[in-house]
Amino acid sequence: MIKKKPQTNGIEIDLTGPDGNAYFLMGTAKKLCREFGIDPKPLLDEMMSSDYENLIKVFDRNFGSFVTLYR
């Protein structure tokens, strides 16, 4: 879920800061996939298939209930 203000619980990622870069988001996605027992390759391929906005949408669609993204 993309929010404008941070929440105080769960994992939070500020997309305007250093944690908002594509490499950090892909690394976080890979880590979460391992924790949930999911093969990360198809997800990472989909994240890299287009631009940064696509990467964010794919990340949010898959992990939005666990991770709060905000700008």
PDB file of N, CA and C in Angstrom:
ATOM      1  N   MET A   1       0.843  -1.158   0.000  1.00  0.00           N
ATOM      2  CA  MET A   1       0.000   0.000   0.000  1.00  0.00           C
ATOM      3  C   MET A   1       0.898   1.234   0.000  1.00  0.00           C
ATOM      4  N   ILE A   2       0.682   2.146  -0.911  1.00  0.00           N
ATOM      5  CA  ILE A   2       1.481   3.357  -0.991  1.00  0.00           C
ATOM      6  C   ILE A   2       0.772   4.454  -0.215  1.00  0.00           C
ATOM      7  N   LYS A   3       1.460   5.015   0.748  1.00  0.00           N
ATOM      8  CA  LYS A   3       0.907   6.078   1.585  1.00  0.00           C
ATOM      9  C   LYS A   3       1.781   7.312   1.482  1.00  0.00           C
ATOM     10  N   LYS A   4       1.232   8.452   1.851  1.00  0.00           N
ATOM     11  CA  LYS A   4       2.008   9.683   1.853  1.00  0.00           C
ATOM     12  C   LYS A   4       2.715   9.902   3.184  1.00  0.00           C
ATOM     13  N   LYS A   5       2.179   9.376   4.278  1.00  0.00           N
ATOM     14  CA  LYS A   5       2.795   9.514   5.590  1.00  0.00           C
ATOM     15  C   LYS A   5       3.146   8.133   6.123  1.00  0.00           C
ATOM     16  N   PRO A   6       4.265   8.042   6.849  1.00  0.00           N
ATOM     17  CA  PRO A   6       4.662   6.738   7.372  1.00  0.00           C
ATOM     18  C   PRO A   6       3.744   6.249   8.482  1.00  0.00           C
ATOM     19  N   GLN A   7       3.623   4.928   8.609  1.00  0.00           N
ATOM     20  CA  GLN A   7       2.924   4.315   9.722  1.00  0.00           C
ATOM     21  C   GLN A   7       3.960   3.866  10.736  1.00  0.00           C
ATOM     22  N   THR A   8       3.514   3.497  11.915  1.00  0.00           N
ATOM     23  CA  THR A   8       4.467   3.145  12.956  1.00  0.00           C
ATOM     24  C   THR A   8       4.615   1.645  13.173  1.00  0.00           C
ATOM     25  N   ASN A   9       3.944   0.811  12.387  1.00  0.00           N
ATOM     26  CA  ASN A   9       4.075  -0.633  12.578  1.00  0.00           C
ATOM     27  C   ASN A   9       4.416  -1.317  11.261  1.00  0.00           C
ATOM     28  N   GLY A  10       5.037  -2.490  11.343  1.00  0.00           N
ATOM     29  CA  GLY A  10       5.395  -3.223  10.136  1.00  0.00           C
ATOM     30  C   GLY A  10       6.630  -2.647   9.466  1.00  0.00           C
ATOM     31  N   ILE A  11       6.894  -3.137   8.256  1.00  0.00           N
ATOM     32  CA  ILE A  11       8.031  -2.663   7.475  1.00  0.00           C
ATOM     33  C   ILE A  11       7.613  -1.425   6.711  1.00  0.00           C
ATOM     34  N   GLU A  12       8.417  -0.391   6.772  1.00  0.00           N
ATOM     35  CA  GLU A  12       8.143   0.864   6.069  1.00  0.00           C
ATOM     36  C   GLU A  12       9.320   1.199   5.172  1.00  0.00           C
ATOM     37  N   ILE A  13       9.020   1.641   3.953  1.00  0.00           N
ATOM     38  CA  ILE A  13      10.072   2.049   3.027  1.00  0.00           C
ATOM     39  C   ILE A  13       9.712   3.414   2.463  1.00  0.00           C
ATOM     40  N   ASP A  14      10.606   4.370   2.676  1.00  0.00           N
ATOM     41  CA  ASP A  14      10.450   5.721   2.135  1.00  0.00           C
ATOM     42  C   ASP A  14      11.039   5.723   0.723  1.00  0.00           C
ATOM     43  N   LEU A  15      10.177   5.840  -0.276  1.00  0.00           N
ATOM     44  CA  LEU A  15      10.635   5.791  -1.667  1.00  0.00           C
ATOM     45  C   LEU A  15      11.467   7.005  -2.060  1.00  0.00           C
ATOM     46  N   THR A  16      11.415   8.072  -1.280  1.00  0.00           N
ATOM     47  CA  THR A  16      12.210   9.262  -1.601  1.00  0.00           C
ATOM     48  C   THR A  16      13.600   9.211  -0.984  1.00  0.00           C
ATOM     49  N   GLY A  17      13.846   8.237  -0.111  1.00  0.00           N
ATOM     50  CA  GLY A  17      15.140   8.110   0.538  1.00  0.00           C
ATOM     51  C   GLY A  17      15.999   7.036  -0.117  1.00  0.00           C
ATOM     52  N   PRO A  18      17.122   6.718   0.507  1.00  0.00           N
ATOM     53  CA  PRO A  18      18.049   5.738  -0.064  1.00  0.00           C
ATOM     54  C   PRO A  18      17.449   4.333  -0.169  1.00  0.00           C
ATOM     55  N   ASP A  19      16.460   4.023   0.662  1.00  0.00           N
ATOM     56  CA  ASP A  19      15.826   2.710   0.596  1.00  0.00           C
ATOM     57  C   ASP A  19      14.818   2.601  -0.539  1.00  0.00           C
ATOM     58  N   GLY A  20      14.558   3.704  -1.226  1.00  0.00           N
ATOM     59  CA  GLY A  20      13.600   3.696  -2.324  1.00  0.00           C
ATOM     60  C   GLY A  20      14.204   3.354  -3.672  1.00  0.00           C
ATOM     61  N   ASN A  21      15.505   3.072  -3.719  1.00  0.00           N
ATOM     62  CA  ASN A  21      16.101   2.751  -5.018  1.00  0.00           C
ATOM     63  C   ASN A  21      15.731   1.331  -5.447  1.00  0.00           C
ATOM     64  N   ALA A  22      15.811   1.083  -6.732  1.00  0.00           N
ATOM     65  CA  ALA A  22      15.361  -0.185  -7.312  1.00  0.00           C
ATOM     66  C   ALA A  22      16.115  -1.377  -6.736  1.00  0.00           C
ATOM     67  N   TYR A  23      17.403  -1.243  -6.506  1.00  0.00           N
ATOM     68  CA  TYR A  23      18.195  -2.366  -5.997  1.00  0.00           C
ATOM     69  C   TYR A  23      17.781  -2.751  -4.574  1.00  0.00           C
ATOM     70  N   PHE A  24      17.497  -1.747  -3.757  1.00  0.00           N
ATOM     71  CA  PHE A  24      17.047  -2.040  -2.396  1.00  0.00           C
ATOM     72  C   PHE A  24      15.694  -2.740  -2.424  1.00  0.00           C
ATOM     73  N   LEU A  25      14.775  -2.258  -3.273  1.00  0.00           N
ATOM     74  CA  LEU A  25      13.446  -2.865  -3.357  1.00  0.00           C
ATOM     75  C   LEU A  25      13.517  -4.300  -3.869  1.00  0.00           C
ATOM     76  N   MET A  26      14.365  -4.548  -4.856  1.00  0.00           N
ATOM     77  CA  MET A  26      14.504  -5.912  -5.361  1.00  0.00           C
ATOM     78  C   MET A  26      15.141  -6.821  -4.301  1.00  0.00           C
ATOM     79  N   GLY A  27      16.104  -6.307  -3.564  1.00  0.00           N
ATOM     80  CA  GLY A  27      16.716  -7.085  -2.486  1.00  0.00           C
ATOM     81  C   GLY A  27      15.720  -7.407  -1.385  1.00  0.00           C
ATOM     82  N   THR A  28      14.884  -6.441  -1.066  1.00  0.00           N
ATOM     83  CA  THR A  28      13.846  -6.659  -0.060  1.00  0.00           C
ATOM     84  C   THR A  28      12.844  -7.687  -0.553  1.00  0.00           C
ATOM     85  N   ALA A  29      12.458  -7.595  -1.820  1.00  0.00           N
ATOM     86  CA  ALA A  29      11.525  -8.565  -2.404  1.00  0.00           C
ATOM     87  C   ALA A  29      12.123  -9.974  -2.361  1.00  0.00           C
ATOM     88  N   LYS A  30      13.395 -10.084  -2.688  1.00  0.00           N
ATOM     89  CA  LYS A  30      14.071 -11.390  -2.678  1.00  0.00           C
ATOM     90  C   LYS A  30      14.098 -11.966  -1.263  1.00  0.00           C
ATOM     91  N   LYS A  31      14.394 -11.123  -0.290  1.00  0.00           N
ATOM     92  CA  LYS A  31      14.433 -11.549   1.106  1.00  0.00           C
ATOM     93  C   LYS A  31      13.052 -12.011   1.569  1.00  0.00           C
ATOM     94  N   LEU A  32      12.019 -11.246   1.231  1.00  0.00           N
ATOM     95  CA  LEU A  32      10.663 -11.617   1.632  1.00  0.00           C
ATOM     96  C   LEU A  32      10.213 -12.908   0.950  1.00  0.00           C
ATOM     97  N   CYS A  33      10.578 -13.082  -0.309  1.00  0.00           N
ATOM     98  CA  CYS A  33      10.247 -14.321  -1.015  1.00  0.00           C
ATOM     99  C   CYS A  33      10.859 -15.519  -0.302  1.00  0.00           C
ATOM    100  N   ARG A  34      12.107 -15.393   0.106  1.00  0.00           N
ATOM    101  CA  ARG A  34      12.768 -16.492   0.823  1.00  0.00           C
ATOM    102  C   ARG A  34      12.052 -16.789   2.138  1.00  0.00           C
ATOM    103  N   GLU A  35      11.653 -15.723   2.850  1.00  0.00           N
ATOM    104  CA  GLU A  35      10.963 -15.904   4.125  1.00  0.00           C
ATOM    105  C   GLU A  35       9.617 -16.596   3.944  1.00  0.00           C
ATOM    106  N   PHE A  36       8.938 -16.324   2.823  1.00  0.00           N
ATOM    107  CA  PHE A  36       7.620 -16.910   2.565  1.00  0.00           C
ATOM    108  C   PHE A  36       7.697 -18.192   1.745  1.00  0.00           C
ATOM    109  N   GLY A  37       8.898 -18.630   1.395  1.00  0.00           N
ATOM    110  CA  GLY A  37       9.067 -19.861   0.635  1.00  0.00           C
ATOM    111  C   GLY A  37       8.626 -19.747  -0.814  1.00  0.00           C
ATOM    112  N   ILE A  38       8.803 -18.578  -1.413  1.00  0.00           N
ATOM    113  CA  ILE A  38       8.414 -18.312  -2.797  1.00  0.00           C
ATOM    114  C   ILE A  38       9.667 -18.201  -3.651  1.00  0.00           C
ATOM    115  N   ASP A  39       9.606 -18.725  -4.877  1.00  0.00           N
ATOM    116  CA  ASP A  39      10.715 -18.578  -5.814  1.00  0.00           C
ATOM    117  C   ASP A  39      10.782 -17.105  -6.248  1.00  0.00           C
ATOM    118  N   PRO A  40      11.879 -16.400  -5.962  1.00  0.00           N
ATOM    119  CA  PRO A  40      11.937 -14.968  -6.270  1.00  0.00           C
ATOM    120  C   PRO A  40      12.167 -14.639  -7.749  1.00  0.00           C
ATOM    121  N   LYS A  41      12.670 -15.585  -8.541  1.00  0.00           N
ATOM    122  CA  LYS A  41      13.036 -15.272  -9.927  1.00  0.00           C
ATOM    123  C   LYS A  41      11.882 -14.717 -10.760  1.00  0.00           C
ATOM    124  N   PRO A  42      10.702 -15.355 -10.790  1.00  0.00           N
ATOM    125  CA  PRO A  42       9.616 -14.791 -11.606  1.00  0.00           C
ATOM    126  C   PRO A  42       9.200 -13.391 -11.154  1.00  0.00           C
ATOM    127  N   LEU A  43       9.186 -13.175  -9.853  1.00  0.00           N
ATOM    128  CA  LEU A  43       8.812 -11.865  -9.324  1.00  0.00           C
ATOM    129  C   LEU A  43       9.847 -10.813  -9.709  1.00  0.00           C
ATOM    130  N   LEU A  44      11.134 -11.132  -9.537  1.00  0.00           N
ATOM    131  CA  LEU A  44      12.181 -10.177  -9.889  1.00  0.00           C
ATOM    132  C   LEU A  44      12.206  -9.901 -11.385  1.00  0.00           C
ATOM    133  N   ASP A  45      11.941 -10.923 -12.198  1.00  0.00           N
ATOM    134  CA  ASP A  45      11.857 -10.716 -13.649  1.00  0.00           C
ATOM    135  C   ASP A  45      10.732  -9.750 -13.993  1.00  0.00           C
ATOM    136  N   GLU A  46       9.582  -9.909 -13.324  1.00  0.00           N
ATOM    137  CA  GLU A  46       8.462  -9.004 -13.574  1.00  0.00           C
ATOM    138  C   GLU A  46       8.781  -7.587 -13.096  1.00  0.00           C
ATOM    139  N   MET A  47       9.468  -7.477 -11.963  1.00  0.00           N
ATOM    140  CA  MET A  47       9.847  -6.159 -11.446  1.00  0.00           C
ATOM    141  C   MET A  47      10.784  -5.442 -12.414  1.00  0.00           C
ATOM    142  N   MET A  48      11.678  -6.195 -13.071  1.00  0.00           N
ATOM    143  CA  MET A  48      12.662  -5.600 -13.977  1.00  0.00           C
ATOM    144  C   MET A  48      12.170  -5.487 -15.416  1.00  0.00           C
ATOM    145  N   SER A  49      10.938  -5.893 -15.681  1.00  0.00           N
ATOM    146  CA  SER A  49      10.444  -5.924 -17.053  1.00  0.00           C
ATOM    147  C   SER A  49      10.103  -4.551 -17.632  1.00  0.00           C
ATOM    148  N   SER A  50      10.078  -3.526 -16.797  1.00  0.00           N
ATOM    149  CA  SER A  50       9.711  -2.197 -17.288  1.00  0.00           C
ATOM    150  C   SER A  50      10.426  -1.139 -16.455  1.00  0.00           C
ATOM    151  N   ASP A  51       9.762  -0.028 -16.213  1.00  0.00           N
ATOM    152  CA  ASP A  51      10.378   1.098 -15.514  1.00  0.00           C
ATOM    153  C   ASP A  51      10.211   1.010 -13.989  1.00  0.00           C
ATOM    154  N   TYR A  52      10.671   2.055 -13.314  1.00  0.00           N
ATOM    155  CA  TYR A  52      10.647   2.106 -11.848  1.00  0.00           C
ATOM    156  C   TYR A  52       9.223   2.042 -11.307  1.00  0.00           C
ATOM    157  N   GLU A  53       8.282   2.731 -11.957  1.00  0.00           N
ATOM    158  CA  GLU A  53       6.895   2.714 -11.499  1.00  0.00           C
ATOM    159  C   GLU A  53       6.318   1.302 -11.562  1.00  0.00           C
ATOM    160  N   ASN A  54       6.662   0.555 -12.591  1.00  0.00           N
ATOM    161  CA  ASN A  54       6.241  -0.840 -12.687  1.00  0.00           C
ATOM    162  C   ASN A  54       6.833  -1.639 -11.537  1.00  0.00           C
ATOM    163  N   LEU A  55       8.103  -1.427 -11.245  1.00  0.00           N
ATOM    164  CA  LEU A  55       8.760  -2.124 -10.152  1.00  0.00           C
ATOM    165  C   LEU A  55       8.003  -1.892  -8.845  1.00  0.00           C
ATOM    166  N   ILE A  56       7.624  -0.645  -8.590  1.00  0.00           N
ATOM    167  CA  ILE A  56       6.892  -0.310  -7.367  1.00  0.00           C
ATOM    168  C   ILE A  56       5.523  -0.988  -7.358  1.00  0.00           C
ATOM    169  N   LYS A  57       4.827  -0.969  -8.476  1.00  0.00           N
ATOM    170  CA  LYS A  57       3.501  -1.591  -8.551  1.00  0.00           C
ATOM    171  C   LYS A  57       3.571  -3.089  -8.294  1.00  0.00           C
ATOM    172  N   VAL A  58       4.545  -3.746  -8.893  1.00  0.00           N
ATOM    173  CA  VAL A  58       4.701  -5.193  -8.699  1.00  0.00           C
ATOM    174  C   VAL A  58       5.047  -5.482  -7.242  1.00  0.00           C
ATOM    175  N   PHE A  59       5.960  -4.716  -6.676  1.00  0.00           N
ATOM    176  CA  PHE A  59       6.337  -4.886  -5.271  1.00  0.00           C
ATOM    177  C   PHE A  59       5.116  -4.707  -4.375  1.00  0.00           C
ATOM    178  N   ASP A  60       4.369  -3.625  -4.605  1.00  0.00           N
ATOM    179  CA  ASP A  60       3.208  -3.320  -3.775  1.00  0.00           C
ATOM    180  C   ASP A  60       2.126  -4.379  -3.927  1.00  0.00           C
ATOM    181  N   ARG A  61       1.912  -4.859  -5.127  1.00  0.00           N
ATOM    182  CA  ARG A  61       0.896  -5.886  -5.367  1.00  0.00           C
ATOM    183  C   ARG A  61       1.221  -7.169  -4.600  1.00  0.00           C
ATOM    184  N   ASN A  62       2.493  -7.510  -4.521  1.00  0.00           N
ATOM    185  CA  ASN A  62       2.900  -8.751  -3.874  1.00  0.00           C
ATOM    186  C   ASN A  62       3.135  -8.625  -2.369  1.00  0.00           C
ATOM    187  N   PHE A  63       3.588  -7.457  -1.923  1.00  0.00           N
ATOM    188  CA  PHE A  63       3.958  -7.313  -0.519  1.00  0.00           C
ATOM    189  C   PHE A  63       3.267  -6.148   0.186  1.00  0.00           C
ATOM    190  N   GLY A  64       2.268  -5.556  -0.447  1.00  0.00           N
ATOM    191  CA  GLY A  64       1.587  -4.387   0.113  1.00  0.00           C
ATOM    192  C   GLY A  64       0.923  -4.612   1.458  1.00  0.00           C
ATOM    193  N   SER A  65       0.574  -5.846   1.761  1.00  0.00           N
ATOM    194  CA  SER A  65      -0.050  -6.108   3.061  1.00  0.00           C
ATOM    195  C   SER A  65       0.991  -6.285   4.170  1.00  0.00           C
ATOM    196  N   PHE A  66       2.265  -6.384   3.791  1.00  0.00           N
ATOM    197  CA  PHE A  66       3.349  -6.545   4.770  1.00  0.00           C
ATOM    198  C   PHE A  66       4.268  -5.333   4.844  1.00  0.00           C
ATOM    199  N   VAL A  67       4.328  -4.578   3.753  1.00  0.00           N
ATOM    200  CA  VAL A  67       5.266  -3.459   3.636  1.00  0.00           C
ATOM    201  C   VAL A  67       4.489  -2.205   3.245  1.00  0.00           C
ATOM    202  N   THR A  68       4.756  -1.101   3.940  1.00  0.00           N
ATOM    203  CA  THR A  68       4.151   0.176   3.592  1.00  0.00           C
ATOM    204  C   THR A  68       5.171   1.006   2.829  1.00  0.00           C
ATOM    205  N   LEU A  69       4.825   1.385   1.628  1.00  0.00           N
ATOM    206  CA  LEU A  69       5.667   2.272   0.816  1.00  0.00           C
ATOM    207  C   LEU A  69       5.071   3.669   0.914  1.00  0.00           C
ATOM    208  N   TYR A  70       5.910   4.673   1.100  1.00  0.00           N
ATOM    209  CA  TYR A  70       5.402   6.036   1.106  1.00  0.00           C
ATOM    210  C   TYR A  70       6.365   6.973   0.418  1.00  0.00           C
ATOM    211  N   ARG A  71       5.802   8.088  -0.069  1.00  0.00           N
ATOM    212  CA  ARG A  71       6.571   9.103  -0.780  1.00  0.00           C
ATOM    213  C   ARG A  71       6.527  10.404  -0.041  1.00  0.00           C
TER     214      ARG A  71
END
